[in-house]
XYZ file of C-alpha atoms in Angstrom:
189
model
C 44.948 142.334 71.833
C 43.067 139.427 72.316
C 42.427 139.698 68.536
C 46.377 140.092 67.355
C 47.123 136.724 69.136
C 43.986 135.050 68.060
C 45.170 135.759 64.288
C 48.546 135.191 65.291
C 47.893 131.400 66.648
C 45.951 130.661 63.121
C 48.811 132.186 61.175
C 51.119 130.653 62.846
C 49.223 126.633 62.863
C 48.611 127.369 58.825
C 52.777 128.330 59.256
C 52.934 124.648 60.864
C 50.988 122.695 58.935
C 51.156 123.990 55.923
C 53.473 121.452 53.318
C 51.042 118.831 54.011
C 48.368 120.354 52.118
C 51.046 119.903 48.809
C 49.482 116.577 47.232
C 52.608 114.995 48.010
C 50.848 114.322 51.560
C 47.415 113.059 50.348
C 48.159 109.869 52.679
C 45.803 110.000 55.059
C 48.919 109.858 57.795
C 48.611 113.280 57.474
C 44.871 114.236 57.102
C 45.371 116.203 61.367
C 47.914 118.497 59.565
C 45.511 119.317 56.341
C 42.473 120.326 58.304
C 44.599 122.244 60.971
C 45.709 124.361 58.320
C 42.619 124.775 56.766
C 40.153 125.424 59.687
C 42.923 128.146 61.230
C 42.526 129.515 57.090
C 38.439 129.534 57.947
C 39.141 131.010 61.048
C 40.979 134.002 59.599
C 38.044 134.385 56.612
C 35.585 134.346 60.075
C 37.333 136.676 61.517
C 38.038 138.842 58.218
C 34.433 139.792 57.786
C 33.675 139.907 61.777
C 36.088 142.673 61.473
C 34.650 144.196 58.527
C 31.700 144.547 60.135
C 32.842 146.381 62.369
C 34.788 148.809 60.980
C 30.798 149.870 59.152
C 30.219 153.304 60.079
C 28.100 151.800 63.062
C 31.144 149.744 63.955
C 33.603 149.191 66.802
C 36.063 149.942 64.758
C 34.951 152.993 62.776
C 37.456 154.744 64.572
C 40.551 152.133 64.331
C 39.742 151.001 60.243
C 43.004 152.640 58.920
C 44.455 150.199 60.833
C 43.381 147.032 59.095
C 42.966 148.318 56.070
C 47.152 148.793 55.407
C 48.676 146.198 53.130
C 50.339 144.628 56.859
C 46.732 144.714 57.834
C 44.938 142.630 55.168
C 48.281 139.939 55.786
C 47.101 137.610 57.191
C 43.413 137.603 55.801
C 44.746 137.269 52.615
C 46.226 133.715 54.116
C 43.494 132.765 54.792
C 41.920 133.412 51.399
C 44.873 132.488 49.884
C 45.105 128.808 51.432
C 41.326 128.378 51.005
C 41.316 128.993 47.109
C 44.836 126.956 46.627
C 42.646 123.848 48.357
C 39.092 124.170 46.361
C 41.315 124.487 44.074
C 42.961 121.322 44.867
C 39.993 119.686 45.431
C 38.369 120.168 41.911
C 41.361 118.859 39.980
C 42.312 116.021 41.974
C 40.678 112.822 43.196
C 42.095 112.509 45.922
C 41.910 115.114 47.299
C 37.634 115.052 48.800
C 35.985 118.043 50.749
C 32.692 116.595 52.946
C 29.687 119.028 51.617
C 29.043 120.817 54.827
C 33.311 121.957 54.810
C 32.992 123.039 51.164
C 30.016 124.858 51.142
C 31.595 126.767 54.050
C 34.567 127.424 52.757
C 32.912 128.831 49.254
C 30.690 130.901 51.173
C 33.481 132.175 53.690
C 34.951 133.131 49.701
C 32.144 134.620 47.760
C 31.178 137.102 51.694
C 35.726 138.047 51.486
C 34.716 138.988 47.653
C 33.375 142.415 48.465
C 35.912 143.008 50.964
C 38.727 142.569 49.312
C 36.766 144.979 46.134
C 36.408 148.224 48.086
C 40.059 147.974 49.000
C 41.811 146.691 45.852
C 41.338 150.928 44.499
C 44.521 151.211 47.854
C 45.601 148.039 47.464
C 47.871 146.147 45.027
C 47.575 143.183 47.039
C 43.716 143.125 47.251
C 43.662 144.346 43.811
C 45.332 141.087 43.617
C 43.038 138.237 45.472
C 39.980 140.562 44.040
C 41.192 139.259 40.200
C 42.164 135.646 42.095
C 38.606 135.446 44.014
C 36.410 136.494 40.616
C 38.301 133.651 38.745
C 37.896 131.592 41.146
C 33.862 131.738 42.203
C 33.600 132.116 38.550
C 32.515 135.786 38.815
C 34.338 136.935 36.255
C 32.262 135.014 33.559
C 29.920 136.779 35.148
C 31.283 139.816 34.338
C 31.710 138.490 30.692
C 28.492 137.757 30.179
C 26.828 141.414 30.829
C 26.047 140.941 34.545
C 27.337 143.529 36.490
C 30.211 142.839 39.005
C 29.385 145.708 41.437
C 30.832 145.568 44.886
C 26.877 145.009 45.739
C 25.889 142.796 42.572
C 29.224 140.380 44.670
C 28.068 140.980 48.378
C 23.912 139.809 46.863
C 25.212 136.571 45.591
C 24.256 133.387 46.224
C 25.163 131.148 48.951
C 26.243 127.952 48.299
C 24.386 124.540 50.428
C 26.226 121.861 48.677
C 29.433 121.382 47.580
C 28.667 121.938 43.543
C 31.664 124.129 43.372
C 33.780 121.618 44.234
C 33.064 118.517 41.487
C 36.081 117.916 39.502
C 36.873 118.873 36.167
C 39.072 117.253 33.671
C 39.966 120.568 31.675
C 39.647 123.047 34.694
C 41.234 126.885 33.724
C 43.685 126.612 36.715
C 45.993 124.477 38.073
C 48.211 124.409 41.689
C 50.535 122.465 41.381
C 53.735 122.154 43.640
C 56.210 124.647 41.498
C 52.735 127.022 41.190
C 52.425 126.370 44.914
C 56.698 127.327 45.102
C 56.205 130.584 43.391
C 53.107 131.837 44.597
C 54.923 131.697 48.388
C 58.239 133.704 46.880
C 60.518 129.995 47.456
């Protein structure tokens, strides 16, 4: 019961502060809301990794693992991944959005570590397939595949962790751009 409440609180925090992530609200006045939203998404992905660890055969959640592999169970984790992916892309493409090195590295590592979780679920879940495709593009894993590097689950898990925010450098020709229209379409508005 406590874990459901914890996830619900993080989800509600995101919903409350979500609109302040968009480029229209980059004024310093909205920084608290942006940070609250990002921190809630970080906590969700940290929880996802804890749950994944406990769903292994020797984990405490192994007997009830089917509950977390349903689309309903993965919804909150997908929300957390989407928020961090969106903000990571904003930090890459917009000069008025910045991430400190620790937070940037933490977000990248959380997204990188969640990739194998989504990859395992992608055989039975359409949402997990989309999450896997998005993360492989965002994290540059698709380029590794095209270069002939096999991207198995073991290769994804053995990927490097980041200690600097090198993945948050801005580029003029960013391959993917998220703006308010894209975000609204993603949310189904």
